[in-house]
PDB file of C-alpha atoms in Angstrom:
ATOM      1  CA  MET A  20       1.885 -55.148  -8.976  1.00 56.00           C
ATOM      2  CA  THR A  21       4.415 -52.881 -10.034  1.00 70.00           C
ATOM      3  CA  SER A  22       7.852 -53.919  -9.746  1.00 84.00           C
ATOM      4  CA  LYS A  23      10.094 -51.515  -7.714  1.00 86.00           C
ATOM      5  CA  PRO A  24      13.957 -51.010  -7.341  1.00 86.00           C
ATOM      6  CA  ARG A  25      15.041 -52.185  -3.880  1.00 86.00           C
ATOM      7  CA  LEU A  26      16.710 -49.327  -1.856  1.00 84.00           C
ATOM      8  CA  ILE A  27      18.865 -50.247   1.259  1.00 87.00           C
ATOM      9  CA  ALA A  28      19.619 -47.381   3.588  1.00 86.00           C
ATOM     10  CA  TYR A  29      20.935 -47.079   7.084  1.00 90.00           C
ATOM     11  CA  VAL A  30      19.105 -44.675   9.444  1.00 90.00           C
ATOM     12  CA  PRO A  31      19.315 -43.516  13.011  1.00 92.00           C
ATOM     13  CA  ALA A  32      17.476 -45.385  15.426  1.00 94.00           C
ATOM     14  CA  HIS A  33      15.151 -42.533  16.443  1.00 94.00           C
ATOM     15  CA  LEU A  34      14.115 -42.102  12.416  1.00 93.00           C
ATOM     16  CA  HIS A  35      13.824 -45.997  12.192  1.00 94.00           C
ATOM     17  CA  ALA A  36      11.058 -45.845  15.416  1.00 95.00           C
ATOM     18  CA  LYS A  37       9.397 -43.261  13.808  1.00 94.00           C
ATOM     19  CA  VAL A  38       8.716 -44.882  10.534  1.00 93.00           C
ATOM     20  CA  VAL A  39       7.708 -47.948  12.577  1.00 93.00           C
ATOM     21  CA  ALA A  40       5.299 -46.170  14.533  1.00 94.00           C
ATOM     22  CA  LEU A  41       3.827 -44.231  11.659  1.00 92.00           C
ATOM     23  CA  SER A  42       3.234 -47.380   9.779  1.00 91.00           C
ATOM     24  CA  LYS A  43       1.700 -49.059  12.493  1.00 92.00           C
ATOM     25  CA  LYS A  44      -0.463 -46.108  13.053  1.00 90.00           C
ATOM     26  CA  GLU A  45      -1.525 -45.395   9.619  1.00 86.00           C
ATOM     27  CA  GLY A  46      -1.837 -49.127   8.750  1.00 90.00           C
ATOM     28  CA  LEU A  47       0.984 -48.647   5.858  1.00 91.00           C
ATOM     29  CA  THR A  48       3.998 -50.336   5.222  1.00 92.00           C
ATOM     30  CA  GLN A  49       7.270 -48.921   6.082  1.00 91.00           C
ATOM     31  CA  SER A  50       8.111 -48.846   2.718  1.00 90.00           C
ATOM     32  CA  SER A  51       5.391 -46.509   1.526  1.00 91.00           C
ATOM     33  CA  VAL A  52       5.985 -44.279   4.661  1.00 92.00           C
ATOM     34  CA  ILE A  53       9.487 -43.827   3.403  1.00 91.00           C
ATOM     35  CA  GLU A  54       8.485 -43.347   0.056  1.00 90.00           C
ATOM     36  CA  ASP A  55       6.099 -40.831   0.931  1.00 89.00           C
ATOM     37  CA  ALA A  56       8.738 -38.835   2.761  1.00 88.00           C
ATOM     38  CA  LEU A  57      11.116 -38.988  -0.156  1.00 88.00           C
ATOM     39  CA  ALA A  58       8.700 -37.625  -2.415  1.00 86.00           C
ATOM     40  CA  VAL A  59       7.906 -34.653  -0.107  1.00 83.00           C
ATOM     41  CA  TYR A  60      11.603 -34.134   0.359  1.00 83.00           C
ATOM     42  CA  PHE A  61      12.146 -34.096  -3.588  1.00 80.00           C
ATOM     43  CA  SER A  62       9.245 -32.038  -4.082  1.00 80.00           C
ATOM     44  CA  VAL A  63      10.254 -29.367  -1.783  1.00 75.00           C
ATOM     45  CA  SER A  64      13.801 -29.542  -3.269  1.00 70.00           C
ATOM     46  CA  ILE A  65      12.256 -28.777  -6.666  1.00 75.00           C
ATOM     47  CA  HIS A  66      10.275 -25.680  -4.924  1.00 78.00           C
ATOM     48  CA  HIS A  67      13.599 -24.483  -3.738  1.00 81.00           C
ATOM     49  CA  GLU A  68      15.187 -24.578  -7.078  1.00 80.00           C
ATOM     50  CA  ARG A  69      12.368 -22.819  -8.645  1.00 81.00           C
ATOM     51  CA  ASP A  70      12.348 -20.151  -5.913  1.00 84.00           C
ATOM     52  CA  ALA A  71      15.969 -19.658  -6.450  1.00 85.00           C
ATOM     53  CA  ALA A  72      15.466 -19.019  -9.899  1.00 86.00           C
ATOM     54  CA  LEU A  73      12.581 -16.588  -9.368  1.00 89.00           C
ATOM     55  CA  ILE A  74      14.699 -14.870  -6.785  1.00 90.00           C
ATOM     56  CA  GLU A  75      17.719 -14.201  -9.391  1.00 90.00           C
ATOM     57  CA  ARG A  76      15.281 -12.822 -11.640  1.00 91.00           C
ATOM     58  CA  GLN A  77      13.450 -10.764  -9.392  1.00 93.00           C
ATOM     59  CA  ASP A  78      17.184  -9.566  -8.204  1.00 92.00           C
ATOM     60  CA  ALA A  79      18.055  -8.688 -11.985  1.00 91.00           C
ATOM     61  CA  MET A  80      14.598  -6.774 -12.543  1.00 94.00           C
ATOM     62  CA  LEU A  81      15.548  -5.018  -9.082  1.00 93.00           C
ATOM     63  CA  ARG A  82      19.040  -4.075 -10.591  1.00 92.00           C
ATOM     64  CA  GLN A  83      17.331  -2.561 -13.739  1.00 93.00           C
ATOM     65  CA  LEU A  84      14.952  -0.379 -12.026  1.00 93.00           C
ATOM     66  CA  ALA A  85      17.496   0.852  -9.791  1.00 91.00           C
ATOM     67  CA  ARG A  86      19.594   1.674 -12.964  1.00 89.00           C
ATOM     68  CA  ILE A  87      16.376   3.202 -14.513  1.00 91.00           C
ATOM     69  CA  GLU A  88      15.704   5.317 -11.316  1.00 92.00           C
ATOM     70  CA  ARG A  89      19.066   6.660 -11.186  1.00 88.00           C
ATOM     71  CA  GLU A  90      19.257   7.719 -14.957  1.00 87.00           C
ATOM     72  CA  GLN A  91      15.703   9.069 -14.170  1.00 91.00           C
ATOM     73  CA  ASN A  92      17.101  11.249 -11.479  1.00 89.00           C
ATOM     74  CA  ALA A  93      19.931  12.368 -13.409  1.00 86.00           C
ATOM     75  CA  VAL A  94      17.466  13.783 -16.177  1.00 88.00           C
ATOM     76  CA  ILE A  95      15.559  15.418 -13.621  1.00 92.00           C
ATOM     77  CA  GLU A  96      18.510  16.989 -12.131  1.00 90.00           C
ATOM     78  CA  MET A  97      19.554  18.272 -15.729  1.00 89.00           C
ATOM     79  CA  ALA A  98      16.260  19.691 -16.586  1.00 91.00           C
ATOM     80  CA  ASP A  99      16.141  21.472 -13.288  1.00 92.00           C
ATOM     81  CA  MET A 100      19.665  23.007 -14.012  1.00 91.00           C
ATOM     82  CA  ILE A 101      18.628  24.017 -17.222  1.00 89.00           C
ATOM     83  CA  ALA A 102      15.489  25.626 -16.079  1.00 90.00           C
ATOM     84  CA  TYR A 103      17.212  27.383 -13.468  1.00 90.00           C
ATOM     85  CA  TYR A 104      20.066  28.975 -15.587  1.00 87.00           C
ATOM     86  CA  GLN A 105      17.705  30.011 -18.213  1.00 86.00           C
ATOM     87  CA  LEU A 106      15.346  31.543 -15.598  1.00 85.00           C
ATOM     88  CA  VAL A 107      18.151  33.231 -13.963  1.00 87.00           C
ATOM     89  CA  PHE A 108      20.314  34.284 -16.967  1.00 87.00           C
ATOM     90  CA  ALA A 109      18.066  34.997 -19.784  1.00 84.00           C
ATOM     91  CA  PRO A 110      17.819  38.836 -20.405  1.00 86.00           C
ATOM     92  CA  PRO A 111      14.302  40.290 -20.809  1.00 87.00           C
ATOM     93  CA  MET A 112      13.343  40.589 -24.677  1.00 89.00           C
ATOM     94  CA  THR A 113      11.284  42.829 -26.738  1.00 92.00           C
ATOM     95  CA  PRO A 114       8.140  41.426 -29.151  1.00 92.00           C
ATOM     96  CA  ASP A 115      10.493  41.389 -31.963  1.00 93.00           C
ATOM     97  CA  GLN A 116      13.153  39.666 -30.056  1.00 91.00           C
ATOM     98  CA  LYS A 117      10.874  37.107 -28.882  1.00 90.00           C
ATOM     99  CA  ALA A 118       9.771  36.524 -32.366  1.00 92.00           C
ATOM    100  CA  ALA A 119      13.120  35.944 -33.651  1.00 92.00           C
ATOM    101  CA  ALA A 120      13.947  33.814 -30.554  1.00 90.00           C
ATOM    102  CA  LYS A 121      10.953  31.641 -31.365  1.00 91.00           C
ATOM    103  CA  GLU A 122      11.929  31.228 -34.848  1.00 92.00           C
ATOM    104  CA  ARG A 123      15.538  30.241 -33.905  1.00 92.00           C
ATOM    105  CA  GLY A 124      14.262  28.074 -31.343  1.00 90.00           C
ATOM    106  CA  ARG A 125      11.893  26.057 -33.624  1.00 92.00           C
ATOM    107  CA  THR A 126      14.868  25.510 -35.819  1.00 93.00           C
ATOM    108  CA  SER A 127      17.250  24.285 -33.294  1.00 91.00           C
ATOM    109  CA  HIS A 128      14.420  22.316 -31.612  1.00 91.00           C
ATOM    110  CA  ASP A 129      13.679  20.476 -34.862  1.00 92.00           C
ATOM    111  CA  MET A 130      17.706  19.727 -35.167  1.00 92.00           C
ATOM    112  CA  PHE A 131      17.803  18.660 -31.574  1.00 88.00           C
ATOM    113  CA  ARG A 132      14.962  15.965 -32.106  1.00 90.00           C
ATOM    114  CA  ASP A 133      16.441  14.785 -35.405  1.00 90.00           C
ATOM    115  CA  GLN A 134      19.622  14.389 -33.394  1.00 87.00           C
ATOM    116  CA  LEU A 135      17.976  12.851 -30.527  1.00 81.00           C
ATOM    117  CA  ALA A 136      16.168  10.405 -32.900  1.00 84.00           C
ATOM    118  CA  ASN A 137      19.260   9.232 -34.885  1.00 85.00           C
ATOM    119  CA  ARG A 138      21.085   8.670 -31.370  1.00 80.00           C
ATOM    120  CA  LEU A 139      18.055   6.554 -29.984  1.00 76.00           C
ATOM    121  CA  ASN A 140      17.892   4.784 -33.039  1.00 82.00           C
ATOM    122  CA  SER A 141      21.891   3.961 -32.873  1.00 81.00           C
ATOM    123  CA  GLY A 142      21.334   2.280 -29.299  1.00 75.00           C
ATOM    124  CA  ARG A 143      23.908   4.400 -27.655  1.00 69.00           C
ATOM    125  CA  LYS A 144      23.090   5.479 -24.309  1.00 69.00           C
ATOM    126  CA  LEU A 145      24.251   9.383 -23.808  1.00 66.00           C
ATOM    127  CA  LEU A 146      23.619   9.612 -20.142  1.00 66.00           C
ATOM    128  CA  GLY A 147      25.456   6.224 -19.483  1.00 66.00           C
ATOM    129  CA  GLU A 148      28.512   7.664 -21.516  1.00 68.00           C
ATOM    130  CA  ALA A 149      28.316  10.889 -20.032  1.00 66.00           C
ATOM    131  CA  LEU A 150      28.348   9.534 -16.361  1.00 64.00           C
ATOM    132  CA  ALA A 151      31.116   6.876 -17.282  1.00 66.00           C
ATOM    133  CA  ASP A 152      33.523   9.569 -18.803  1.00 63.00           C
ATOM    134  CA  GLU A 153      33.143  12.195 -16.115  1.00 65.00           C
ATOM    135  CA  GLN A 154      34.115  12.557 -12.641  1.00 67.00           C
ATOM    136  CA  PHE A 155      32.162  15.020 -10.406  1.00 63.00           C
ATOM    137  CA  ASN A 156      32.472  16.692  -7.132  1.00 68.00           C
ATOM    138  CA  GLU A 157      30.291  19.288  -5.455  1.00 66.00           C
ATOM    139  CA  ASP A 158      32.148  22.317  -7.193  1.00 67.00           C
ATOM    140  CA  ASP A 159      30.635  21.336 -10.141  1.00 65.00           C
ATOM    141  CA  PHE A 160      27.098  21.798  -8.710  1.00 64.00           C
ATOM    142  CA  VAL A 161      25.193  25.007  -7.848  1.00 60.00           C
ATOM    143  CA  GLN A 162      24.991  25.207  -4.163  1.00 63.00           C
ATOM    144  CA  ALA A 163      21.889  26.947  -2.429  1.00 59.00           C
ATOM    145  CA  SER A 164      23.935  29.535  -0.808  1.00 64.00           C
ATOM    146  CA  ASP A 165      25.361  30.638  -4.250  1.00 62.00           C
ATOM    147  CA  MET A 166      21.880  31.289  -5.500  1.00 57.00           C
ATOM    148  CA  PRO A 167      20.666  34.937  -5.967  1.00 56.00           C
ATOM    149  CA  VAL A 168      17.938  35.945  -4.153  1.00 53.00           C
ATOM    150  CA  ALA A 169      15.065  37.178  -6.211  1.00 49.00           C
ATOM    151  CA  ALA A 170      13.725  40.823  -5.905  1.00 48.00           C
ATOM    152  CA  GLU A 171      10.729  41.344  -4.124  1.00 40.00           C
TER     153      GLU A 171
END
């Protein structure tokens, strides 16, 4: 028989009555009923601690996803603004002008990609820096009512 340390505890009468009734009904000792109850209590406590850690980790992941979504929306808005201004304000070109523009574009695009690669490799975040540095208001953005109507 394994030696177990003795535990003395005072409990309310209604809990004592339940321990006595369950021990008689199941044919167990009062000590084994209390031991089982403590084991369940502490296993639930461990599950709560594990669940709390998982919830904390999930919250951190949700914050990261929200940040990614905000940054993605900003990139989409910038791309939309670039496309809008390019389509609205770019003048029509002759074939010779198009060829010269393509060559300039290729060179500029290669430089852009090199600068982008350098920036990404440095670990700096352009969007985060830009949004942190600037204060925007509604006047900074094109309103639908300000857009020119296309000729039919």
